[in-house]
Amino acid sequence: DAKTTQPNSMESNEEEPVHLPCNHSTISGTDYIHWYRQLPSQGPEYVIHGLTSNVNNRMASLAIAEDRKSSTLILHRATLRDAAVYYCILPNTGNQFYFGTGTSLTVIP
Amino acid sequence: DVKVTQSSRYLVKRTGEKVFLECVQDMDHENMFWYRQDPGLGLRLIYFSYDVKMKEKGDIPEGYSVSREKKERFSLILESASTNQTSMYLCASSLWTPWGRGETQYFGPGTRLLVL
């Protein structure tokens, strides 16, 4: 099953863009890349997902490398409410999600 | 608005007690999941169900069982609670999806269980 690698933690200044990287070198051709985030004391929530093309929604953008071995979640203007743990996930056997420990994002005012 | 609810936010039980954690979703989703979350270990899948009365083991099923008698309800059972089962328990649901795609999972707020 494909797994992902993310930095343990990152910092960003408020109102600046944030680029959260994820490596998934063993990704298969049909695996979608999912991103979730978990705010303090809450369950994880969906952020974005994509297959090959870059994707945008109201929360974030997802940039996927041409070889699909890595991706980057982009928060265009970080706010204090974006401080959370961000998980990059590939569905494994049976469409289960392996969450790992994610990247803890600190936003500095 | 999609909703996954869990029966309790906080629960304190004694070692050896039988514990029931209930999860209800109102989205008519086929898939339901139980995870536990521990510091430094992230979320780990305990069990999931892709249909009524169907269940599959996740990564850490030992010490747990599940029940899904109705589509909207998925219960996690600790037959004999132990202190190492003190954790945050998270329930999620999703639509069925073709292999490899993975459908968006919607999470409940979590139940923080303390076993004394």
Tab-separated table of C-alpha atoms in Angstrom:
chain	number	residue	atom	x	y	z
A	1	ASP	CA	0.000	0.000	0.000
A	2	ALA	CA	1.229	3.451	-0.911
A	3	LYS	CA	2.332	5.634	1.990
A	4	THR	CA	3.074	9.329	2.310
A	5	THR	CA	5.874	11.351	3.886
A	6	GLN	CA	5.292	14.812	5.361
A	7	PRO	CA	7.366	17.136	7.544
A	8	ASN	CA	6.399	16.903	11.207
A	9	SER	CA	5.859	20.627	11.593
A	10	MET	CA	5.899	23.934	9.722
A	11	GLU	CA	5.446	27.582	10.607
A	12	SER	CA	3.949	30.411	8.642
A	13	ASN	CA	3.269	34.066	9.195
A	14	GLU	CA	-0.321	35.181	9.164
A	15	GLU	CA	-1.647	36.336	5.776
A	16	GLU	CA	1.257	34.762	3.899
A	17	PRO	CA	0.977	31.733	1.585
A	18	VAL	CA	1.815	28.301	2.969
A	19	HIS	CA	3.084	25.373	0.926
A	20	LEU	CA	2.697	22.013	2.658
A	21	PRO	CA	4.655	19.256	0.884
A	22	CYS	CA	3.921	15.562	0.648
A	23	ASN	CA	5.942	12.757	-0.939
A	24	HIS	CA	4.207	9.646	-2.211
A	25	SER	CA	6.777	7.924	-4.408
A	26	THR	CA	4.948	4.558	-4.475
A	27	ILE	CA	1.651	5.981	-5.681
A	28	SER	CA	-0.183	3.898	-8.265
A	29	GLY	CA	-1.763	5.280	-11.393
A	30	THR	CA	-5.311	5.292	-10.074
A	31	ASP	CA	-4.704	6.535	-6.522
A	32	TYR	CA	-6.288	9.847	-5.660
A	33	ILE	CA	-4.369	12.167	-3.335
A	34	HIS	CA	-6.447	13.418	-0.418
A	35	TRP	CA	-5.766	16.162	2.116
A	36	TYR	CA	-7.503	16.508	5.438
A	37	ARG	CA	-6.875	18.788	8.379
A	38	GLN	CA	-7.620	18.494	12.051
A	39	LEU	CA	-8.228	21.573	14.138
A	40	PRO	CA	-7.560	21.335	17.886
A	41	SER	CA	-10.158	19.238	19.732
A	42	GLN	CA	-12.047	18.368	16.542
A	43	GLY	CA	-12.297	15.458	14.148
A	44	PRO	CA	-10.460	15.697	10.814
A	45	GLU	CA	-12.170	17.539	7.990
A	46	TYR	CA	-11.804	17.206	4.236
A	47	VAL	CA	-9.725	19.858	2.484
A	48	ILE	CA	-9.182	18.798	-1.122
A	49	HIS	CA	-8.345	15.853	-3.350
A	50	GLY	CA	-7.080	15.263	-6.886
A	51	LEU	CA	-5.721	12.696	-9.339
A	52	THR	CA	-3.440	14.346	-11.885
A	53	SER	CA	-4.358	17.954	-12.501
A	54	ASN	CA	-3.996	20.805	-10.076
A	55	VAL	CA	-7.183	21.433	-8.127
A	56	ASN	CA	-8.654	24.502	-6.469
A	57	ASN	CA	-11.484	25.003	-4.029
A	58	ARG	CA	-12.490	27.647	-1.543
A	59	MET	CA	-10.179	26.280	1.137
A	60	ALA	CA	-6.962	25.555	-0.735
A	61	SER	CA	-5.176	24.536	-3.912
A	62	LEU	CA	-3.528	21.218	-4.627
A	63	ALA	CA	-0.511	21.111	-6.909
A	64	ILE	CA	0.389	17.628	-8.142
A	65	ALA	CA	3.779	16.898	-9.661
A	66	GLU	CA	3.812	15.642	-13.226
A	67	ASP	CA	5.148	12.230	-12.142
A	68	ARG	CA	2.618	12.206	-9.244
A	69	LYS	CA	5.303	11.256	-6.748
A	70	SER	CA	4.728	14.400	-4.739
A	71	SER	CA	2.092	17.042	-4.133
A	72	THR	CA	1.771	20.371	-2.356
A	73	LEU	CA	-1.177	21.788	-0.487
A	74	ILE	CA	-1.277	25.554	-0.860
A	75	LEU	CA	-3.068	27.853	1.557
A	76	HIS	CA	-3.044	31.189	-0.207
A	77	ARG	CA	-3.290	33.425	2.860
A	78	ALA	CA	-2.798	31.685	6.169
A	79	THR	CA	-5.023	32.781	9.035
A	80	LEU	CA	-4.850	31.843	12.692
A	81	ARG	CA	-7.806	29.518	12.093
A	82	ASP	CA	-5.648	27.493	9.689
A	83	ALA	CA	-3.439	26.300	12.544
A	84	ALA	CA	-4.033	22.555	12.454
A	85	VAL	CA	-2.514	19.190	11.626
A	86	TYR	CA	-2.623	18.558	7.882
A	87	TYR	CA	-2.742	15.005	6.571
A	88	CYS	CA	-1.796	13.889	3.067
A	89	ILE	CA	-3.451	10.544	2.347
A	90	LEU	CA	-3.600	7.908	-0.333
A	91	PRO	CA	-6.388	5.333	-0.167
A	92	ASN	CA	-4.932	1.903	0.415
A	93	THR	CA	-6.346	-1.559	-0.039
A	94	GLY	CA	-10.088	-1.493	0.438
A	95	ASN	CA	-10.227	2.291	0.142
A	96	GLN	CA	-9.054	2.742	3.704
A	97	PHE	CA	-7.196	5.916	4.598
A	98	TYR	CA	-3.835	5.755	6.353
A	99	PHE	CA	-3.582	9.069	8.168
A	100	GLY	CA	-0.087	8.957	9.633
A	101	THR	CA	0.951	11.836	11.892
A	102	GLY	CA	0.644	14.681	9.387
A	103	THR	CA	2.209	18.159	9.466
A	104	SER	CA	1.448	20.413	12.393
A	105	LEU	CA	1.062	23.955	11.040
A	106	THR	CA	1.683	26.894	13.354
A	107	VAL	CA	0.504	30.302	12.163
A	108	ILE	CA	2.345	33.223	13.704
A	109	PRO	CA	0.399	36.476	14.143
B	1	ASP	CA	-25.490	19.879	6.304
B	2	VAL	CA	-23.769	16.522	6.675
B	3	LYS	CA	-23.606	15.175	10.168
B	4	VAL	CA	-21.844	12.434	12.093
B	5	THR	CA	-22.653	12.293	15.769
B	6	GLN	CA	-21.037	10.313	18.544
B	7	SER	CA	-22.871	9.378	21.708
B	8	SER	CA	-20.472	10.980	24.178
B	9	ARG	CA	-17.695	13.576	24.070
B	10	TYR	CA	-16.103	12.312	27.277
B	11	LEU	CA	-16.362	8.924	28.965
B	12	VAL	CA	-14.738	7.476	32.088
B	13	LYS	CA	-14.841	3.723	32.617
B	14	ARG	CA	-13.177	1.194	34.890
B	15	THR	CA	-10.892	-1.630	33.821
B	16	GLY	CA	-12.890	-4.708	32.839
B	17	GLU	CA	-16.090	-2.837	32.021
B	18	LYS	CA	-17.859	-3.380	28.714
B	19	VAL	CA	-17.942	-0.110	26.801
B	20	PHE	CA	-20.185	0.874	23.903
B	21	LEU	CA	-19.346	3.817	21.660
B	22	GLU	CA	-22.134	4.780	19.300
B	23	CYS	CA	-21.894	6.627	15.999
B	24	VAL	CA	-24.781	7.828	13.841
B	25	GLN	CA	-24.641	9.427	10.385
B	26	ASP	CA	-27.502	11.066	8.540
B	27	MET	CA	-26.052	10.998	5.019
B	28	ASP	CA	-27.127	7.488	3.929
B	29	HIS	CA	-23.459	6.540	3.562
B	30	GLU	CA	-22.492	2.942	2.901
B	31	ASN	CA	-19.071	3.104	4.598
B	32	MET	CA	-18.449	3.746	8.275
B	33	PHE	CA	-15.160	3.737	10.150
B	34	TRP	CA	-13.792	3.704	13.685
B	35	TYR	CA	-10.367	5.192	14.413
B	36	ARG	CA	-8.409	5.850	17.551
B	37	GLN	CA	-6.005	8.731	17.911
B	38	ASP	CA	-3.045	8.808	20.263
B	39	PRO	CA	-0.277	11.416	20.611
B	40	GLY	CA	2.592	10.697	18.253
B	41	LEU	CA	0.735	7.875	16.512
B	42	GLY	CA	-1.834	9.761	14.466
B	43	LEU	CA	-5.159	8.194	13.538
B	44	ARG	CA	-5.244	4.420	13.305
B	45	LEU	CA	-8.106	2.456	11.804
B	46	ILE	CA	-9.745	-0.068	14.132
B	47	TYR	CA	-12.640	-1.413	12.052
B	48	PHE	CA	-14.708	-0.342	9.114
B	49	SER	CA	-17.974	-1.428	7.561
B	50	TYR	CA	-19.046	-1.092	3.947
B	51	ASP	CA	-22.610	-2.310	4.414
B	52	VAL	CA	-25.107	-3.333	7.054
B	53	LYS	CA	-23.901	-6.371	8.997
B	54	MET	CA	-20.563	-6.272	7.148
B	55	LYS	CA	-17.284	-5.459	8.878
B	56	GLU	CA	-13.599	-5.505	8.096
B	57	LYS	CA	-10.627	-5.316	10.441
B	58	GLY	CA	-8.416	-2.282	10.239
B	59	ASP	CA	-4.872	-1.929	11.497
B	60	ILE	CA	-5.528	-2.429	15.228
B	61	PRO	CA	-8.699	-4.515	15.827
B	62	GLU	CA	-7.430	-6.410	18.878
B	63	GLY	CA	-9.574	-5.809	21.951
B	64	TYR	CA	-12.430	-4.312	19.934
B	65	SER	CA	-15.543	-5.491	18.148
B	66	VAL	CA	-18.148	-3.653	16.103
B	67	SER	CA	-21.794	-3.890	15.221
B	68	ARG	CA	-23.730	-2.459	12.301
B	69	GLU	CA	-27.386	-3.500	12.420
B	70	LYS	CA	-28.678	-0.394	10.643
B	71	LYS	CA	-27.099	1.600	7.850
B	72	GLU	CA	-26.905	4.815	9.845
B	73	ARG	CA	-25.427	3.375	13.041
B	74	PHE	CA	-22.013	1.855	13.732
B	75	SER	CA	-21.056	0.793	17.236
B	76	LEU	CA	-17.624	0.137	18.664
B	77	ILE	CA	-17.484	-2.284	21.582
B	78	LEU	CA	-14.708	-2.736	24.097
B	79	GLU	CA	-15.529	-6.128	25.564
B	80	SER	CA	-13.325	-5.650	28.624
B	81	ALA	CA	-11.826	-2.200	28.798
B	82	SER	CA	-8.150	-1.877	29.647
B	83	THR	CA	-6.046	1.156	30.500
B	84	ASN	CA	-4.199	0.954	27.168
B	85	GLN	CA	-7.514	1.668	25.454
B	86	THR	CA	-7.561	5.160	26.918
B	87	SER	CA	-7.665	7.271	23.786
B	88	MET	CA	-9.636	9.578	21.506
B	89	TYR	CA	-12.069	7.581	19.365
B	90	LEU	CA	-13.249	9.020	16.069
B	91	CYS	CA	-16.050	7.788	13.857
B	92	ALA	CA	-16.334	8.622	10.159
B	93	SER	CA	-18.579	7.812	7.233
B	94	SER	CA	-18.329	8.000	3.448
B	95	LEU	CA	-20.108	6.995	0.301
B	96	TRP	CA	-19.050	3.777	-1.394
B	97	THR	CA	-16.483	4.389	-4.064
B	98	PRO	CA	-14.569	2.413	-6.677
B	99	TRP	CA	-11.317	0.839	-5.640
B	100	GLY	CA	-8.398	3.207	-5.214
B	101	ARG	CA	-10.316	6.413	-5.373
B	102	GLY	CA	-11.264	6.888	-1.759
B	103	GLU	CA	-14.341	8.939	-1.051
B	104	THR	CA	-14.491	11.928	1.273
B	105	GLN	CA	-14.807	10.863	4.887
B	106	TYR	CA	-16.909	12.899	7.295
B	107	PHE	CA	-15.857	12.728	10.907
B	108	GLY	CA	-17.689	13.044	14.176
B	109	PRO	CA	-16.360	15.208	17.017
B	110	GLY	CA	-14.715	12.291	18.811
B	111	THR	CA	-15.120	10.565	22.166
B	112	ARG	CA	-12.334	10.935	24.668
B	113	LEU	CA	-12.306	7.707	26.704
B	114	LEU	CA	-10.436	7.340	29.968
B	115	VAL	CA	-10.124	3.832	31.404
B	116	LEU	CA	-9.115	3.779	35.051
